Coordinates of N, CA, C and O in Angstrom, one line a residue:
M1 N 22.5 -45.1 0.6 CA 21.1 -44.6 0.8 C 20.9 -43.3 -0.1 O 21.6 -42.2 0.1
A2 N 19.5 -43.4 -0.7 CA 19.3 -42.3 -1.7 C 18.6 -41.1 -0.7 O 17.8 -41.4 0.0
Q3 N 19.2 -39.9 -1.3 CA 18.6 -38.7 -0.6 C 17.1 -38.2 -1.3 O 17.2 -38.5 -2.8
K4 N 16.2 -37.7 -0.7 CA 15.2 -37.3 -1.2 C 15.3 -35.8 -1.9 O 16.4 -35.2 -1.4
P5 N 14.9 -35.7 -3.2 CA 15.0 -34.5 -3.9 C 14.6 -33.3 -3.0 O 13.4 -33.2 -2.6
R6 N 15.3 -32.2 -2.9 CA 15.2 -31.0 -2.0 C 13.9 -30.3 -2.9 O 13.9 -29.9 -4.0
K7 N 13.0 -29.8 -2.0 CA 11.8 -29.0 -2.5 C 12.3 -27.5 -3.0 O 13.3 -27.0 -2.1
S8 N 12.2 -27.2 -3.9 CA 12.3 -25.8 -4.4 C 11.9 -24.7 -3.6 O 10.7 -25.0 -3.2
A9 N 12.4 -23.7 -3.5 CA 11.8 -22.7 -2.5 C 11.2 -21.8 -3.5 O 10.5 -20.7 -3.0
M10 N 11.0 -21.9 -4.8 CA 10.2 -21.0 -5.6 C 8.9 -21.5 -5.7 O 8.5 -22.6 -5.3
I11 N 7.8 -20.4 -5.8 CA 6.6 -20.5 -5.7 C 6.2 -20.9 -7.2 O 6.2 -19.8 -7.8
S12 N 5.5 -22.0 -7.5 CA 5.1 -22.1 -8.9 C 3.9 -21.5 -9.1 O 3.3 -21.0 -10.0
H13 N 2.7 -22.0 -8.2 CA 1.5 -21.3 -8.1 C 0.9 -21.3 -6.6 O 1.6 -22.1 -5.7
G14 N 0.3 -20.1 -6.3 CA -0.2 -20.0 -4.8 C 0.1 -18.5 -4.6 O 0.7 -17.6 -5.5
I15 N 0.0 -18.1 -3.3 CA 0.1 -16.8 -2.9 C 1.5 -16.2 -2.8 O 2.4 -17.2 -1.8
A16 N 2.1 -15.4 -3.3 CA 3.3 -14.8 -3.2 C 3.5 -13.7 -2.2 O 4.4 -13.7 -1.4
A17 N 2.4 -12.8 -1.9 CA 2.4 -11.7 -1.0 C 0.9 -11.6 -0.6 O -0.1 -11.5 -1.5
Q18 N 0.6 -11.1 0.5 CA -0.7 -10.9 1.0 C -0.7 -9.5 1.9 O 0.1 -9.4 2.6
N19 N -1.8 -9.0 1.7 CA -2.1 -7.7 2.5 C -3.3 -8.1 3.5 O -4.2 -8.0 3.2
R20 N -2.6 -8.7 4.7 CA -3.7 -9.0 5.6 C -4.6 -7.8 6.4 O -5.5 -8.0 6.8
K21 N -3.8 -6.7 6.5 CA -4.6 -5.5 6.9 C -5.6 -5.0 6.1 O -6.4 -4.1 6.5
G22 N -5.5 -5.3 4.6 CA -6.6 -4.8 3.8 C -7.8 -5.2 4.2 O -8.8 -4.3 4.1
R23 N -8.3 -6.3 4.4 CA -9.6 -6.7 4.9 C -10.1 -6.2 6.4 O -11.2 -5.9 6.7
F24 N -8.9 -5.8 7.2 CA -9.2 -5.3 8.5 C -9.6 -3.9 8.4 O -10.6 -3.4 9.2
N25 N -8.6 -3.0 7.4 CA -8.9 -1.6 7.6 C -10.1 -1.3 6.4 O -10.3 -0.1 6.5
Y26 N -10.5 -1.9 5.5 CA -11.5 -1.7 4.5 C -12.5 -2.6 4.5 O -12.3 -3.9 4.8
A27 N -13.8 -2.1 4.4 CA -14.8 -2.9 4.1 C -14.9 -3.2 2.6 O -15.4 -2.5 1.7
I28 N -14.5 -4.6 2.1 CA -14.5 -4.8 0.7 C -15.8 -5.3 0.3 O -16.3 -6.2 0.6
K29 N -16.2 -4.5 -0.9 CA -17.6 -4.8 -1.5 C -17.4 -5.7 -2.6 O -18.5 -6.4 -2.9
E30 N -16.3 -5.7 -3.3 CA -16.1 -6.4 -4.6 C -14.7 -6.8 -4.8 O -13.8 -5.8 -4.4
T31 N -14.2 -7.9 -5.3 CA -13.1 -8.2 -5.7 C -12.9 -8.6 -7.2 O -13.8 -8.8 -7.9
V32 N -11.7 -8.3 -7.8 CA -11.5 -8.6 -9.1 C -9.9 -9.1 -9.3 O -9.1 -8.5 -8.5
E33 N -9.8 -9.9 -10.1 CA -8.3 -10.3 -10.5 C -7.8 -9.8 -11.8 O -8.3 -9.7 -12.8
A34 N -6.7 -9.1 -11.6 CA -6.0 -8.2 -12.5 C -4.6 -8.6 -12.9 O -4.0 -9.4 -12.0
G35 N -4.2 -9.0 -14.1 CA -2.9 -9.3 -14.4 C -1.8 -8.1 -14.0 O -2.2 -7.1 -13.7
L36 N -0.5 -8.5 -13.8 CA 0.5 -7.7 -13.4 C 1.6 -7.6 -14.5 O 2.1 -8.7 -14.8
V37 N 1.9 -6.4 -15.0 CA 3.3 -6.5 -15.9 C 4.4 -6.3 -15.0 O 4.8 -5.4 -14.4
L38 N 5.4 -7.4 -15.2 CA 6.5 -7.4 -14.4 C 7.6 -7.6 -15.3 O 7.6 -8.3 -16.7
K39 N 8.9 -7.5 -14.9 CA 10.0 -7.8 -15.5 C 10.7 -9.2 -15.1 O 10.1 -9.6 -14.2
G40 N 11.6 -9.7 -15.9 CA 12.0 -11.1 -15.4 C 12.5 -11.3 -14.2 O 11.9 -12.2 -13.4
A41 N 13.4 -10.4 -13.7 CA 14.0 -10.4 -12.3 C 12.9 -10.3 -11.5 O 12.9 -10.8 -10.1
E42 N 11.9 -9.4 -11.5 CA 10.7 -9.3 -10.5 C 9.9 -10.5 -10.3 O 9.6 -10.8 -9.2
V43 N 9.8 -11.0 -11.4 CA 9.1 -12.5 -11.4 C 9.6 -13.4 -10.4 O 9.4 -14.4 -9.5
K44 N 11.0 -13.5 -10.7 CA 12.0 -14.5 -9.9 C 11.9 -14.2 -8.3 O 11.8 -14.9 -7.6
S45 N 11.9 -13.0 -8.1 CA 11.9 -12.2 -6.7 C 10.7 -12.6 -6.0 O 10.6 -13.0 -5.1
L46 N 9.4 -12.3 -7.0 CA 8.2 -12.9 -6.5 C 7.8 -14.3 -6.1 O 7.4 -14.7 -5.1
R47 N 8.7 -15.0 -7.0 CA 8.5 -16.5 -6.7 C 9.2 -16.9 -5.4 O 8.7 -18.0 -4.9
L48 N 9.9 -16.2 -4.9 CA 10.7 -16.3 -3.6 C 9.8 -16.0 -2.5 O 10.1 -16.3 -1.4
G49 N 8.6 -15.2 -2.8 CA 7.7 -14.9 -1.8 C 8.2 -13.7 -1.0 O 7.9 -13.6 0.4
R50 N 9.0 -12.8 -1.5 CA 9.6 -11.8 -0.4 C 9.0 -10.5 -0.8 O 9.4 -9.4 -0.3
A51 N 7.9 -10.3 -1.6 CA 7.1 -9.1 -1.6 C 6.3 -8.6 -0.7 O 6.0 -9.4 0.2
T52 N 6.2 -7.3 -0.5 CA 5.4 -6.5 0.4 C 4.3 -5.6 -0.3 O 4.6 -4.8 -0.9
I53 N 3.0 -5.8 0.1 CA 1.9 -5.0 -0.3 C 1.2 -4.4 0.8 O 0.0 -3.9 0.3
T54 N 1.6 -4.2 1.8 CA 0.8 -3.8 3.0 C 0.4 -2.2 2.8 O -0.8 -1.7 3.1
E55 N 1.5 -1.5 2.2 CA 1.1 -0.1 2.1 C 0.8 0.4 0.5 O 0.7 1.5 0.2
A56 N 0.5 -0.8 -0.2 CA 0.3 -0.6 -1.7 C -1.2 0.0 -1.8 O -2.2 -0.5 -0.9
Y57 N -1.4 0.5 -3.1 CA -2.9 0.9 -3.5 C -2.8 0.9 -5.0 O -1.8 1.1 -5.6
A58 N -4.0 0.8 -5.6 CA -4.0 0.8 -7.1 C -4.8 2.2 -7.5 O -5.7 2.8 -6.8
G59 N -4.2 2.9 -8.7 CA -4.8 4.1 -8.9 C -4.6 4.3 -10.4 O -4.1 3.5 -11.0
E60 N -5.2 5.5 -10.8 CA -5.1 5.8 -12.4 C -3.8 6.6 -12.7 O -3.4 7.5 -12.0
R61 N -3.2 6.2 -14.0 CA -2.3 7.2 -14.5 C -2.6 7.0 -16.0 O -2.4 5.8 -16.6
D62 N -2.7 8.1 -16.6 CA -3.2 8.1 -18.2 C -4.0 7.3 -18.4 O -4.0 6.7 -19.6
G63 N -5.1 7.3 -17.7 CA -6.5 6.5 -18.0 C -6.1 4.8 -17.9 O -7.1 4.0 -18.3
E64 N -5.2 4.4 -17.2 CA -4.9 3.1 -17.0 C -4.7 2.9 -15.4 O -4.7 3.8 -14.7
L65 N -4.8 1.6 -15.2 CA -4.8 1.5 -13.7 C -3.4 0.9 -13.5 O -2.8 0.1 -14.2
W66 N -2.7 1.3 -12.5 CA -1.4 1.1 -11.8 C -1.4 0.6 -10.5 O -2.4 1.0 -9.7
L67 N -0.4 -0.2 -10.0 CA -0.2 -0.5 -8.7 C 0.8 0.2 -8.2 O 2.2 0.3 -8.5
F68 N 0.7 1.2 -7.1 CA 1.8 1.9 -6.6 C 2.3 1.5 -5.1 O 1.5 0.8 -4.4
N69 N 3.5 1.9 -4.7 CA 3.9 1.7 -3.5 C 4.0 0.4 -3.2 O 3.9 -0.2 -1.8
S70 N 4.0 -0.8 -4.0 CA 4.3 -2.2 -3.7 C 5.8 -2.5 -3.9 O 6.4 -1.7 -4.6
Y71 N 6.3 -3.3 -2.9 CA 7.8 -3.4 -2.8 C 8.2 -4.7 -3.1 O 7.6 -5.9 -2.6
I72 N 8.8 -5.2 -4.1 CA 9.5 -6.2 -4.7 C 11.0 -6.0 -4.6 O 11.6 -5.4 -5.4
P73 N 11.6 -6.9 -3.7 CA 13.2 -6.6 -3.5 C 13.7 -7.2 -4.9 O 13.4 -7.9 -5.5
E74 N 14.9 -6.7 -5.0 CA 15.8 -7.3 -6.0 C 16.2 -8.8 -6.0 O 16.5 -9.2 -4.8
Y75 N 16.2 -9.4 -7.1 CA 16.6 -10.8 -7.2 C 18.0 -10.8 -6.9 O 18.8 -10.3 -7.7
Q76 N 18.5 -11.9 -6.1 CA 19.9 -11.9 -5.7 C 20.4 -13.1 -6.5 O 21.7 -13.7 -6.0
G77 N 19.9 -13.5 -7.5 CA 20.5 -14.9 -8.1 C 21.5 -14.7 -9.3 O 21.4 -15.5 -10.3
G78 N 22.4 -13.7 -9.3 CA 23.1 -13.5 -10.4 C 22.6 -13.0 -11.5 O 23.2 -12.9 -12.4
V79 N 21.3 -12.4 -11.3 CA 20.8 -11.5 -12.6 C 21.3 -10.2 -12.8 O 21.5 -9.6 -11.7
L80 N 21.8 -9.9 -13.8 CA 22.4 -8.5 -14.1 C 21.5 -7.4 -14.1 O 21.7 -6.2 -13.9
S81 N 20.1 -7.8 -14.5 CA 19.2 -6.5 -14.9 C 18.8 -6.2 -13.3 O 18.2 -6.8 -12.4
R82 N 18.8 -4.8 -13.1 CA 18.4 -4.1 -11.8 C 17.2 -3.4 -12.2 O 16.6 -3.2 -13.2
F83 N 16.4 -3.2 -11.0 CA 15.0 -2.8 -11.3 C 14.7 -2.0 -10.0 O 15.2 -2.2 -8.7
D84 N 13.9 -0.7 -10.1 CA 13.1 0.0 -8.9 C 12.3 -0.9 -8.3 O 11.2 -1.5 -8.9
T85 N 12.8 -0.9 -7.0 CA 11.9 -2.1 -6.0 C 10.6 -1.4 -5.9 O 9.7 -2.2 -5.4
K86 N 10.4 0.0 -5.8 CA 9.0 0.6 -5.5 C 8.4 1.1 -6.7 O 7.5 2.0 -6.8
A87 N 8.6 0.8 -8.0 CA 8.4 1.3 -9.1 C 6.8 1.1 -9.3 O 6.3 0.0 -9.0
P88 N 6.0 1.9 -9.9 CA 4.7 1.7 -10.3 C 4.5 0.4 -11.3 O 5.4 0.5 -12.1
R89 N 3.6 -0.4 -11.2 CA 3.6 -1.5 -11.9 C 2.2 -1.5 -12.7 O 1.1 -1.4 -11.9
K90 N 2.0 -1.8 -14.0 CA 0.6 -1.7 -14.7 C 0.1 -2.8 -14.4 O 0.4 -4.0 -14.5
L91 N -1.4 -2.7 -14.1 CA -2.3 -3.6 -14.0 C -3.1 -3.9 -15.2 O -3.5 -3.0 -15.9
L92 N -3.4 -5.1 -15.6 CA -4.0 -5.5 -16.9 C -5.5 -5.8 -16.6 O -5.9 -6.9 -15.9
L93 N -6.3 -5.0 -17.0 CA -7.8 -5.3 -16.9 C -8.6 -5.0 -18.3 O -8.0 -4.3 -19.0
H94 N -9.8 -5.5 -18.5 CA -10.5 -5.1 -19.7 C -10.8 -3.6 -19.4 O -11.0 -3.1 -18.4
R95 N -11.0 -2.8 -20.7 CA -11.2 -1.5 -20.6 C -12.7 -1.1 -19.8 O -12.7 -0.1 -18.9
K96 N -13.6 -1.9 -20.0 CA -14.8 -1.6 -19.1 C -14.8 -1.9 -17.6 O -15.2 -1.2 -16.9
Q97 N -13.7 -2.7 -17.4 CA -13.6 -2.9 -15.8 C -12.9 -1.9 -15.3 O -13.1 -1.4 -14.4
V98 N -11.7 -1.3 -16.1 CA -11.1 0.0 -15.8 C -12.1 1.0 -15.5 O -11.9 1.8 -14.3
Q99 N -12.9 1.4 -16.4 CA -13.9 2.4 -16.4 C -14.8 2.5 -15.2 O -15.1 3.1 -14.4
K100 N -15.3 0.8 -15.0 CA -16.0 0.8 -13.7 C -15.5 1.2 -12.5 O -16.0 1.7 -11.5
Y101 N -14.2 0.6 -12.2 CA -13.5 0.6 -11.0 C -13.1 2.2 -10.5 O -13.2 2.7 -9.7
L102 N -12.7 2.8 -11.8 CA -12.2 4.2 -11.7 C -13.3 4.9 -11.4 O -13.3 6.2 -10.6
G103 N -14.5 4.9 -12.0 CA -15.8 5.6 -11.7 C -15.9 5.3 -10.3 O -16.6 6.2 -9.6
A104 N -16.2 4.1 -9.7 CA -16.4 4.0 -8.4 C -15.5 4.7 -7.4 O -15.8 5.4 -6.3
V105 N -14.1 4.8 -7.8 CA -13.2 5.3 -7.0 C -13.5 6.9 -6.9 O -13.4 7.8 -5.9
A106 N -14.0 7.5 -8.2 CA -14.2 8.8 -8.2 C -15.4 9.4 -7.5 O -15.6 10.3 -6.9
K107 N -16.5 8.4 -7.8 CA -18.0 8.8 -7.5 C -18.2 8.6 -5.9 O -18.6 9.3 -5.1
E108 N -17.8 7.3 -5.7 CA -18.1 7.0 -4.0 C -17.1 7.0 -3.1 O -17.1 6.7 -1.9
G109 N -15.9 7.6 -3.7 CA -14.6 7.8 -2.9 C -14.3 6.2 -2.1 O -13.5 6.3 -1.2
A110 N -14.5 5.2 -2.9 CA -13.9 4.0 -2.7 C -12.3 3.9 -2.8 O -11.7 4.9 -3.4
T111 N -11.8 2.8 -2.5 CA -10.4 2.7 -2.7 C -10.2 1.0 -3.4 O -10.8 0.3 -2.9
L112 N -9.2 1.2 -4.1 CA -8.8 0.0 -4.8 C -7.6 -0.8 -3.9 O -6.6 0.0 -4.0
V113 N -7.8 -1.6 -3.0 CA -6.7 -2.1 -2.2 C -6.3 -3.4 -2.7 O -7.1 -4.3 -3.0
P114 N -5.0 -3.7 -2.9 CA -4.5 -5.0 -3.4 C -4.3 -5.9 -2.1 O -3.9 -5.6 -1.1
L115 N -5.3 -7.1 -2.4 CA -5.3 -8.1 -1.3 C -4.4 -9.1 -1.2 O -3.9 -9.6 -0.1
D116 N -3.9 -9.4 -2.3 CA -2.9 -10.3 -2.6 C -2.3 -10.5 -3.8 O -2.9 -10.0 -4.9
I117 N -1.0 -10.9 -4.1 CA -0.3 -11.2 -5.3 C -0.2 -12.6 -5.4 O 0.4 -13.4 -4.2
H118 N -0.6 -13.3 -6.5 CA -0.5 -14.9 -6.5 C -0.2 -15.3 -7.9 O -0.5 -14.4 -8.7
F119 N 0.1 -16.6 -8.0 CA 0.2 -17.2 -9.1 C -0.6 -18.1 -9.6 O -0.8 -18.9 -8.7
N120 N -1.4 -17.9 -10.6 CA -2.4 -18.7 -11.1 C -1.9 -20.2 -11.4 O -1.1 -20.6 -11.3
Q121 N -2.9 -21.1 -11.8 CA -2.7 -22.4 -12.2 C -1.6 -22.5 -13.2 O -0.7 -23.3 -13.4
R122 N -1.7 -21.5 -14.2 CA -0.7 -21.6 -15.2 C 0.8 -20.8 -15.0 O 1.5 -20.8 -16.0
G123 N 0.8 -20.3 -13.9 CA 2.0 -19.8 -13.4 C 2.1 -18.2 -13.7 O 3.1 -17.8 -13.7
V124 N 0.9 -17.6 -14.1 CA 1.1 -16.1 -14.4 C 0.7 -15.4 -13.1 O -0.2 -15.6 -12.1
A125 N 1.5 -14.3 -12.9 CA 1.4 -13.3 -11.6 C 0.0 -12.5 -11.8 O -0.2 -11.9 -13.0
K126 N -0.9 -12.6 -10.8 CA -2.0 -12.1 -10.8 C -2.0 -11.2 -9.4 O -1.6 -11.6 -8.6
V127 N -2.9 -10.2 -9.5 CA -3.3 -9.4 -8.2 C -4.8 -9.4 -8.0 O -5.5 -9.3 -8.9
T128 N -5.1 -9.7 -6.7 CA -6.6 -9.5 -6.4 C -6.7 -8.2 -5.8 O -6.2 -7.9 -4.8
L129 N -7.7 -7.5 -6.4 CA -8.0 -6.2 -5.9 C -9.3 -6.1 -5.2 O -10.2 -6.8 -5.7
G130 N -9.5 -5.4 -4.2 CA -10.5 -5.3 -3.5 C -11.2 -3.9 -3.5 O -10.4 -2.9 -3.4
L131 N -12.6 -3.5 -4.0 CA -13.2 -2.1 -4.1 C -13.7 -2.1 -2.8 O -14.6 -2.8 -2.3
G132 N -13.1 -1.2 -1.9 CA -13.6 -1.1 -0.5 C -13.6 0.5 0.1 O -13.1 1.1 -0.5
E133 N -14.2 0.7 1.1 CA -14.3 1.9 1.8 C -13.7 1.7 3.1 O -13.8 0.8 3.7
G134 N -13.0 2.6 3.6 CA -12.4 2.6 5.1 C -13.3 2.3 6.0 O -14.5 3.0 6.3
K135 N -12.7 1.4 7.0 CA -13.9 1.1 8.2 C -13.5 2.2 9.3 O -12.4 2.9 9.4
R136 N -14.5 2.4 10.1 CA -14.4 3.4 11.3 C -13.8 2.6 12.4 O -13.8 1.5 12.4
N137 N -13.2 3.3 13.4 CA -12.6 2.5 14.3 C -13.6 1.7 15.2 O -13.3 0.5 15.7
V138 N -14.9 2.1 15.3 CA -16.1 1.5 15.8 C -16.2 0.1 15.2 O -16.2 -1.0 15.7
D139 N -16.1 -0.1 13.9 CA -16.2 -1.2 13.1 C -14.9 -2.2 13.5 O -15.1 -3.2 13.4
K140 N -13.7 -1.4 13.4 CA -12.5 -2.3 13.7 C -12.6 -3.0 15.0 O -12.5 -4.2 15.3
R141 N -13.2 -2.2 16.1 CA -13.3 -2.7 17.3 C -14.2 -3.9 17.3 O -14.1 -4.9 18.1
H142 N -15.4 -3.7 16.6 CA -16.4 -4.8 16.8 C -15.8 -6.1 15.9 O -16.0 -7.2 16.4
A143 N -15.0 -5.9 15.0 CA -14.4 -7.0 14.4 C -13.4 -7.7 15.3 O -13.3 -9.1 15.2
I144 N -12.5 -7.1 16.0 CA -11.5 -7.6 17.1 C -12.4 -8.5 18.1 O -12.0 -9.6 18.3
A145 N -13.6 -7.7 18.7 CA -14.3 -8.4 19.4 C -14.9 -9.9 19.0 O -15.0 -10.9 19.7
E146 N -15.5 -9.8 17.8 CA -16.1 -11.0 16.9 C -14.9 -12.1 17.1 O -15.4 -13.3 17.2
R147 N -13.8 -11.6 16.6 CA -12.5 -12.7 16.5 C -12.3 -13.3 17.8 O -12.0 -14.6 17.9
D148 N -12.2 -12.4 18.9 CA -11.9 -12.9 20.1 C -12.9 -13.9 20.5 O -12.7 -14.8 21.1
W149 N -14.2 -13.5 20.3 CA -15.3 -14.5 20.8 C -15.3 -15.8 20.1 O -15.4 -16.8 20.7
Q150 N -15.2 -15.8 18.8 CA -15.0 -17.0 18.0 C -13.6 -17.9 18.6 O -13.9 -19.0 18.7
R151 N -12.6 -17.4 19.0 CA -11.5 -18.1 19.4 C -11.9 -18.6 20.8 O -11.6 -19.8 21.0
N152 N -12.6 -17.6 21.7 CA -12.9 -18.2 23.0 C -14.0 -19.5 22.8 O -13.7 -20.5 23.7
K153 N -15.0 -19.3 22.0 CA -15.9 -20.2 21.9 C -15.3 -21.7 21.4 O -15.5 -22.7 21.9
A154 N -14.2 -21.6 20.3 CA -13.7 -22.7 19.9 C -12.8 -23.3 21.0 O -12.7 -24.6 21.1
R155 N -12.4 -22.5 21.9 CA -11.3 -23.1 23.0 C -12.3 -23.7 24.0 O -12.0 -24.9 24.6
V156 N -13.3 -23.2 24.2 CA -14.3 -23.8 25.2 C -14.8 -25.2 24.6 O -15.0 -26.0 25.4
L157 N -15.3 -25.2 23.5 CA -15.6 -26.6 22.7 C -14.8 -27.5 22.7 O -15.0 -28.8 22.8
R158 N -13.4 -27.1 22.5 CA -12.5 -28.1 22.6 C -12.1 -28.6 23.8 O -11.9 -29.6 23.7
D159 N -12.1 -27.8 24.8 CA -11.8 -28.3 26.2 C -13.0 -28.9 27.0 O -12.7 -29.2 28.1
K160 N -14.1 -28.9 26.4 CA -15.2 -29.3 27.1 C -15.3 -31.0 27.5 O -15.6 -31.0 28.5
G161 N -14.8 -31.6 26.8 CA -14.8 -33.2 27.0 C -13.6 -33.3 28.3 O -13.5 -34.3 28.8
R162 N -12.6 -32.2 28.7 CA -11.6 -32.6 29.4 C -12.2 -32.5 30.9 O -11.6 -33.0 31.9
G163 N -13.2 -31.8 31.1 CA -13.8 -31.6 32.5 C -13.0 -30.6 33.6 O -13.3 -30.6 34.7
D164 N -11.9 -29.9 33.0 CA -11.2 -29.0 33.7 C -11.7 -27.6 33.4 O -10.8 -26.7 33.1
Y165 N -12.9 -27.3 33.5 CA -13.5 -25.9 33.1 C -14.3 -25.3 34.2 O -14.7 -25.8 35.2

């Protein structure tokens, strides 16, 4: 009996890391996709889907945009090159885009929040950045109430045909 080929645990395209609290804590006005400068072992570790960007943010350093406080663990696949797991990583955007977003951060007090790290169809690592401003607790409570209402409404509609309501 022939065995099925085992599916690789590596991610060739799709989401590698996601910041689910980003959209909850910030009102996102605009999103942009930026390239990410990585070393070889960092890419392999990202393809395993083990990165964390919940505490990460994008900011300026020497007139360029960088991703700070993102965690990409070391790759354990026998690679000799080591890297700093929390090192700042350069983001690749056009100069006009960098000026636009850094200007919004300086003027409006907005924040550049990384929403996810993903691999596009060509297999290149990209970061989706959201330009947002922090939500107040009232807005967060409203979002929670709306989500609960949608869940309860779906439950009622699903159970409507059963007759046990």
